[in-house]
Amino acid sequence: MLMRSKLFVPGSRPELFGKALASAADALSVDLEDAVADSQKARARAELGQFLRDLPAPAPKIIVVRVNAPTTIEFGADIDALAGMRIDVINLPMAEDRDDVVDAIERIERSETLHSSDRQAKILLNIETPKGLRHAAELASAHPRVVGLQIGYADLLEPCGIARSDGSALAHIRLTVRFAAAEAGVAAYDGAFASVKDIDGYRAECQAAKRHGFAGKSCIHPSQIAAANETFMPDSAEIAWARKVVSAAAEADTRGVGAYLVDGQMIDKPFVERARAIVALVDRIQAGDPR
């Protein structure tokens, strides 16, 4: 699933839905949780429902909805309101152990059955508590519908008094989440960057996340989209190298060779798998296939 950039829109701002849908972001992420006041949640669900019913088929981008936490009464209302809608991904916040994920998905499946829906949205889990971070690998592998982990920096750092600017803390979190996602065979996505006027700072975080193997980053303002799309798209040198490795691997396979040199660098299975992933990603982007 291609989500280099995921543009965040509060569910209480329906006037922004269409603009976000027309943006260059790979995915539109509508928030029904923290960005919506308690008094506005029912209205936000209704507005989002109308927007989703009016979507063209297929939608021009991946549709993500962040629902309220499973421990809240709003969660069930969100799930029932969204059943059968054109949603690709349900973003589940505050998961802390395997049972949280399994119980939430069972609740989602009951709603799908009740509404006779054959649409099964994938699940993106937010890692935003110390316990959730500690159990990240368990969460990522909790259910086949889970397709990724996403960092929630504010919820994770603020209660602990850890500065958002502490690069070592961010690196530790990213690597923990990335290894957990890799263990489960799912993607990892970097969290939001609140300083919307600091595009250089946002780009630097994108670059750090890419170095740590992340697939994309949240955008809370349209001005951040270009930096995310550019950073998480392999550059021309990466693409050329990947295609060279894939070509060399095909030749080596015909000769029964498992390790060989490409431009003086030793290549074996892990390098080939990474090169093939880059080529596949580029081909999907060029074909306009986000899903």
Tab-separated table of C-alpha atoms in Angstrom:
chain	number	residue	atom	x	y	z
A	1	MET	CA	0.000	0.000	0.000
A	2	LEU	CA	1.596	3.247	-1.182
A	3	MET	CA	1.375	5.937	1.507
A	4	ARG	CA	4.458	8.113	1.196
A	5	SER	CA	2.290	11.024	2.310
A	6	LYS	CA	-0.912	10.769	4.327
A	7	LEU	CA	-2.741	14.093	4.644
A	8	PHE	CA	-4.509	14.496	7.968
A	9	VAL	CA	-7.910	16.237	8.038
A	10	PRO	CA	-10.115	16.729	11.130
A	11	GLY	CA	-13.462	14.987	10.755
A	12	SER	CA	-15.154	18.159	11.962
A	13	ARG	CA	-13.873	20.115	8.925
A	14	PRO	CA	-15.861	18.661	5.997
A	15	GLU	CA	-15.053	21.715	3.885
A	16	LEU	CA	-11.480	20.369	3.726
A	17	PHE	CA	-12.328	16.826	2.601
A	18	GLY	CA	-12.594	17.619	-1.091
A	19	LYS	CA	-9.479	19.801	-1.083
A	20	ALA	CA	-7.491	17.032	0.587
A	21	LEU	CA	-8.826	14.490	-1.891
A	22	ALA	CA	-7.589	16.679	-4.748
A	23	SER	CA	-4.129	17.123	-3.193
A	24	ALA	CA	-0.939	15.333	-4.227
A	25	ALA	CA	-0.953	13.171	-1.088
A	26	ASP	CA	-1.028	9.414	-1.582
A	27	ALA	CA	-3.654	9.008	1.139
A	28	LEU	CA	-6.350	11.069	2.823
A	29	SER	CA	-6.578	10.455	6.570
A	30	VAL	CA	-9.745	11.736	8.247
A	31	ASP	CA	-9.541	11.948	12.030
A	32	LEU	CA	-12.540	11.220	14.241
A	33	GLU	CA	-10.449	11.060	17.411
A	34	ASP	CA	-8.420	13.826	19.079
A	35	ALA	CA	-8.986	16.453	16.381
A	36	VAL	CA	-12.755	16.341	16.984
A	37	ALA	CA	-14.312	17.743	20.150
A	38	ASP	CA	-16.599	15.364	22.020
A	39	SER	CA	-19.601	17.560	21.254
A	40	GLN	CA	-18.868	17.327	17.514
A	41	LYS	CA	-18.161	13.610	17.106
A	42	ALA	CA	-21.661	12.588	15.981
A	43	ARG	CA	-21.746	15.405	13.427
A	44	ALA	CA	-18.242	14.493	12.206
A	45	ARG	CA	-19.323	10.883	11.641
A	46	ALA	CA	-22.363	12.053	9.681
A	47	GLU	CA	-20.333	14.475	7.542
A	48	LEU	CA	-17.699	11.836	6.833
A	49	GLY	CA	-20.376	9.290	5.953
A	50	GLN	CA	-21.879	11.639	3.382
A	51	PHE	CA	-18.455	12.354	1.911
A	52	LEU	CA	-17.673	8.649	1.620
A	53	ARG	CA	-21.021	7.875	-0.003
A	54	ASP	CA	-20.322	10.551	-2.623
A	55	LEU	CA	-16.843	9.276	-3.471
A	56	PRO	CA	-16.241	8.162	-7.047
A	57	ALA	CA	-15.384	4.510	-7.585
A	58	PRO	CA	-12.547	3.877	-7.363
A	59	ALA	CA	-11.494	6.738	-5.085
A	60	PRO	CA	-8.558	8.782	-6.431
A	61	LYS	CA	-6.455	8.016	-3.360
A	62	ILE	CA	-6.249	5.714	-0.366
A	63	ILE	CA	-8.857	6.595	2.270
A	64	VAL	CA	-7.819	6.237	5.910
A	65	VAL	CA	-10.042	6.958	8.916
A	66	ARG	CA	-8.652	7.290	12.415
A	67	VAL	CA	-11.368	6.127	14.785
A	68	ASN	CA	-11.634	6.681	18.512
A	69	ALA	CA	-9.833	4.348	20.895
A	70	PRO	CA	-11.487	0.944	21.462
A	71	THR	CA	-11.829	1.723	25.171
A	72	THR	CA	-14.223	4.601	24.431
A	73	ILE	CA	-17.948	4.536	23.743
A	74	GLU	CA	-17.251	6.485	20.554
A	75	PHE	CA	-15.356	3.552	19.022
A	76	GLY	CA	-18.456	1.425	18.481
A	77	ALA	CA	-20.354	4.391	17.079
A	78	ASP	CA	-17.497	5.091	14.655
A	79	ILE	CA	-17.318	1.494	13.471
A	80	ASP	CA	-21.081	1.157	12.986
A	81	ALA	CA	-21.237	4.449	11.077
A	82	LEU	CA	-18.376	3.430	8.773
A	83	ALA	CA	-19.422	-0.170	8.036
A	84	GLY	CA	-19.660	-0.752	4.292
A	85	MET	CA	-18.172	2.644	3.431
A	86	ARG	CA	-15.355	3.115	0.919
A	87	ILE	CA	-12.531	2.991	3.434
A	88	ASP	CA	-9.202	1.346	2.703
A	89	VAL	CA	-7.639	1.621	6.158
A	90	ILE	CA	-8.944	2.020	9.704
A	91	ASN	CA	-6.326	3.746	11.835
A	92	LEU	CA	-6.658	2.319	15.353
A	93	PRO	CA	-5.217	4.413	18.201
A	94	MET	CA	-3.957	3.454	21.638
A	95	ALA	CA	-3.460	-0.282	21.076
A	96	GLU	CA	-1.204	-1.704	23.779
A	97	ASP	CA	-1.319	-5.493	23.517
A	98	ARG	CA	-2.510	-8.279	21.246
A	99	ASP	CA	-5.920	-8.549	22.923
A	100	ASP	CA	-6.611	-4.864	22.220
A	101	VAL	CA	-6.130	-5.473	18.504
A	102	VAL	CA	-8.004	-8.769	18.335
A	103	ASP	CA	-10.951	-7.436	20.356
A	104	ALA	CA	-11.160	-4.283	18.219
A	105	ILE	CA	-11.085	-6.233	14.948
A	106	GLU	CA	-13.706	-8.658	16.237
A	107	ARG	CA	-15.922	-5.653	16.998
A	108	ILE	CA	-15.279	-4.342	13.482
A	109	GLU	CA	-16.139	-7.726	11.965
A	110	ARG	CA	-19.398	-7.946	13.927
A	111	SER	CA	-20.392	-4.573	12.542
A	112	GLU	CA	-19.474	-5.655	9.008
A	113	THR	CA	-21.631	-8.752	9.385
A	114	LEU	CA	-24.530	-6.788	10.868
A	115	HIS	CA	-24.440	-4.349	7.954
A	116	SER	CA	-23.938	-7.133	5.375
A	117	SER	CA	-20.707	-5.500	4.270
A	118	ASP	CA	-18.162	-7.330	2.152
A	119	ARG	CA	-15.660	-4.473	2.471
A	120	GLN	CA	-12.826	-5.231	4.872
A	121	ALA	CA	-10.615	-2.258	5.607
A	122	LYS	CA	-7.012	-2.929	6.571
A	123	ILE	CA	-5.833	-1.895	10.037
A	124	LEU	CA	-3.067	0.623	10.760
A	125	LEU	CA	-2.044	0.624	14.431
A	126	ASN	CA	-0.777	3.697	16.253
A	127	ILE	CA	2.143	3.164	18.601
A	128	GLU	CA	1.643	5.954	21.108
A	129	THR	CA	2.154	4.637	24.639
A	130	PRO	CA	5.226	3.152	26.367
A	131	LYS	CA	3.404	-0.186	26.691
A	132	GLY	CA	2.436	-0.108	23.035
A	133	LEU	CA	6.043	0.569	22.056
A	134	ARG	CA	7.221	-2.327	24.235
A	135	HIS	CA	4.670	-4.652	22.609
A	136	ALA	CA	5.034	-3.285	19.071
A	137	ALA	CA	6.042	-6.602	17.488
A	138	GLU	CA	3.136	-8.377	19.201
A	139	LEU	CA	0.743	-5.717	17.939
A	140	ALA	CA	2.034	-5.867	14.372
A	141	SER	CA	1.472	-9.622	14.163
A	142	ALA	CA	-1.807	-9.715	16.114
A	143	HIS	CA	-4.114	-10.136	13.101
A	144	PRO	CA	-3.838	-10.618	9.308
A	145	ARG	CA	-5.731	-7.364	8.701
A	146	VAL	CA	-2.923	-5.312	10.269
A	147	VAL	CA	-0.859	-3.731	7.483
A	148	GLY	CA	1.276	-1.259	9.366
A	149	LEU	CA	2.460	0.529	12.482
A	150	GLN	CA	2.457	4.297	12.832
A	151	ILE	CA	4.179	6.394	15.478
A	152	GLY	CA	2.101	8.817	17.525
A	153	TYR	CA	4.833	11.094	18.814
A	154	ALA	CA	2.784	13.526	20.896
A	155	ASP	CA	0.915	10.860	22.863
A	156	LEU	CA	4.095	8.869	23.356
A	157	LEU	CA	6.517	11.647	24.288
A	158	GLU	CA	4.546	14.378	26.048
A	159	PRO	CA	3.391	12.364	29.111
A	160	CYS	CA	6.992	11.182	29.596
A	161	GLY	CA	8.425	14.704	29.399
A	162	ILE	CA	10.683	13.743	26.484
A	163	ALA	CA	11.495	16.619	24.144
A	164	ARG	CA	10.163	16.230	20.588
A	165	SER	CA	13.495	17.631	19.414
A	166	ASP	CA	15.552	14.838	21.036
A	167	GLY	CA	16.938	13.089	17.999
A	168	SER	CA	18.273	10.123	19.953
A	169	ALA	CA	14.837	9.439	21.453
A	170	LEU	CA	13.183	9.656	18.050
A	171	ALA	CA	15.782	7.340	16.530
A	172	HIS	CA	15.213	4.769	19.283
A	173	ILE	CA	11.447	4.887	18.766
A	174	ARG	CA	11.709	4.639	14.988
A	175	LEU	CA	14.096	1.689	15.080
A	176	THR	CA	11.956	-0.143	17.647
A	177	VAL	CA	8.846	0.333	15.521
A	178	ARG	CA	10.633	-0.498	12.270
A	179	PHE	CA	12.081	-3.760	13.572
A	180	ALA	CA	8.689	-4.709	15.027
A	181	ALA	CA	7.009	-4.025	11.692
A	182	ALA	CA	9.695	-5.976	9.835
A	183	GLU	CA	9.242	-8.960	12.155
A	184	ALA	CA	5.555	-9.051	11.235
A	185	GLY	CA	6.097	-8.254	7.563
A	186	VAL	CA	4.142	-4.981	7.651
A	187	ALA	CA	5.028	-1.361	6.882
A	188	ALA	CA	6.108	1.377	9.275
A	189	TYR	CA	4.937	4.998	8.956
A	190	ASP	CA	6.389	8.024	10.678
A	191	GLY	CA	4.189	10.332	12.722
A	192	ALA	CA	3.160	13.945	12.420
A	193	PHE	CA	5.419	17.002	12.643
A	194	ALA	CA	3.515	19.858	14.261
A	195	SER	CA	5.588	22.863	13.143
A	196	VAL	CA	3.915	23.370	9.779
A	197	LYS	CA	6.046	26.403	8.876
A	198	ASP	CA	9.290	24.506	9.442
A	199	ILE	CA	9.475	22.639	6.151
A	200	ASP	CA	13.216	22.073	6.536
A	201	GLY	CA	12.596	20.402	9.896
A	202	TYR	CA	9.840	18.279	8.410
A	203	ARG	CA	12.047	17.247	5.489
A	204	ALA	CA	14.857	16.327	7.890
A	205	GLU	CA	12.492	14.025	9.801
A	206	CYS	CA	11.343	12.477	6.519
A	207	GLN	CA	14.952	11.776	5.601
A	208	ALA	CA	15.704	10.257	8.996
A	209	ALA	CA	12.603	8.075	8.754
A	210	LYS	CA	13.594	6.921	5.273
A	211	ARG	CA	17.055	5.966	6.538
A	212	HIS	CA	15.326	3.896	9.204
A	213	GLY	CA	13.282	2.051	6.591
A	214	PHE	CA	9.939	3.811	6.942
A	215	ALA	CA	7.513	3.872	4.026
A	216	GLY	CA	6.024	7.338	4.564
A	217	LYS	CA	5.101	10.100	6.969
A	218	SER	CA	1.951	11.862	8.100
A	219	CYS	CA	1.235	15.373	6.834
A	220	ILE	CA	-0.853	17.765	8.894
A	221	HIS	CA	-0.699	20.531	6.280
A	222	PRO	CA	-0.631	20.455	2.452
A	223	SER	CA	2.723	22.274	2.526
A	224	GLN	CA	4.343	19.071	3.851
A	225	ILE	CA	3.146	16.764	1.071
A	226	ALA	CA	5.869	17.489	-1.471
A	227	ALA	CA	8.676	16.825	1.020
A	228	ALA	CA	7.163	13.453	1.972
A	229	ASN	CA	6.502	12.386	-1.615
A	230	GLU	CA	9.973	13.368	-2.760
A	231	THR	CA	11.796	11.811	0.195
A	232	PHE	CA	10.011	8.463	0.185
A	233	MET	CA	10.259	8.133	-3.587
A	234	PRO	CA	13.610	6.511	-4.444
A	235	ASP	CA	15.885	8.981	-6.220
A	236	SER	CA	17.346	8.364	-9.656
A	237	ALA	CA	20.592	6.910	-8.283
A	238	GLU	CA	18.712	4.468	-6.025
A	239	ILE	CA	16.485	3.396	-8.897
A	240	ALA	CA	19.389	2.886	-11.284
A	241	TRP	CA	21.292	0.854	-8.684
A	242	ALA	CA	18.238	-1.254	-7.850
A	243	ARG	CA	17.600	-2.078	-11.503
A	244	LYS	CA	21.260	-2.994	-11.965
A	245	VAL	CA	21.133	-5.331	-8.947
A	246	VAL	CA	17.893	-6.949	-10.135
A	247	SER	CA	19.379	-7.505	-13.574
A	248	ALA	CA	22.562	-8.966	-12.101
A	249	ALA	CA	20.491	-11.223	-9.832
A	250	ALA	CA	18.575	-12.607	-12.792
A	251	GLU	CA	21.836	-13.424	-14.560
A	252	ALA	CA	23.308	-14.965	-11.400
A	253	ASP	CA	20.228	-17.157	-10.973
A	254	THR	CA	20.778	-18.683	-14.390
A	255	ARG	CA	24.352	-19.557	-13.349
A	256	GLY	CA	23.359	-20.865	-9.926
A	257	VAL	CA	25.392	-18.184	-8.134
A	258	GLY	CA	24.176	-16.843	-4.782
A	259	ALA	CA	26.742	-14.096	-4.096
A	260	TYR	CA	28.489	-11.891	-6.640
A	261	LEU	CA	29.866	-8.393	-7.218
A	262	VAL	CA	28.034	-5.430	-8.733
A	263	ASP	CA	30.324	-2.434	-9.284
A	264	GLY	CA	32.658	-3.786	-6.630
A	265	GLN	CA	29.985	-4.401	-3.978
A	266	MET	CA	29.152	-7.878	-2.759
A	267	ILE	CA	25.500	-8.718	-3.436
A	268	ASP	CA	23.456	-11.554	-1.986
A	269	LYS	CA	19.830	-12.259	-1.076
A	270	PRO	CA	19.073	-9.320	1.308
A	271	PHE	CA	20.401	-6.771	-1.198
A	272	VAL	CA	18.436	-8.372	-4.041
A	273	GLU	CA	15.202	-8.362	-2.035
A	274	ARG	CA	15.647	-4.682	-1.218
A	275	ALA	CA	16.403	-3.859	-4.855
A	276	ARG	CA	13.323	-5.726	-6.042
A	277	ALA	CA	11.197	-3.837	-3.491
A	278	ILE	CA	12.500	-0.502	-4.818
A	279	VAL	CA	11.794	-1.482	-8.434
A	280	ALA	CA	8.300	-2.677	-7.527
A	281	LEU	CA	7.580	0.563	-5.649
A	282	VAL	CA	8.726	2.724	-8.557
A	283	ASP	CA	6.714	0.673	-11.031
A	284	ARG	CA	3.573	1.062	-8.889
A	285	ILE	CA	4.060	4.819	-8.554
A	286	GLN	CA	4.589	5.210	-12.285
A	287	ALA	CA	1.529	3.049	-12.991
A	288	GLY	CA	-0.589	5.128	-10.619
A	289	ASP	CA	-1.462	2.099	-8.490
A	290	PRO	CA	-1.656	3.261	-4.827
A	291	ARG	CA	-3.168	0.079	-3.437
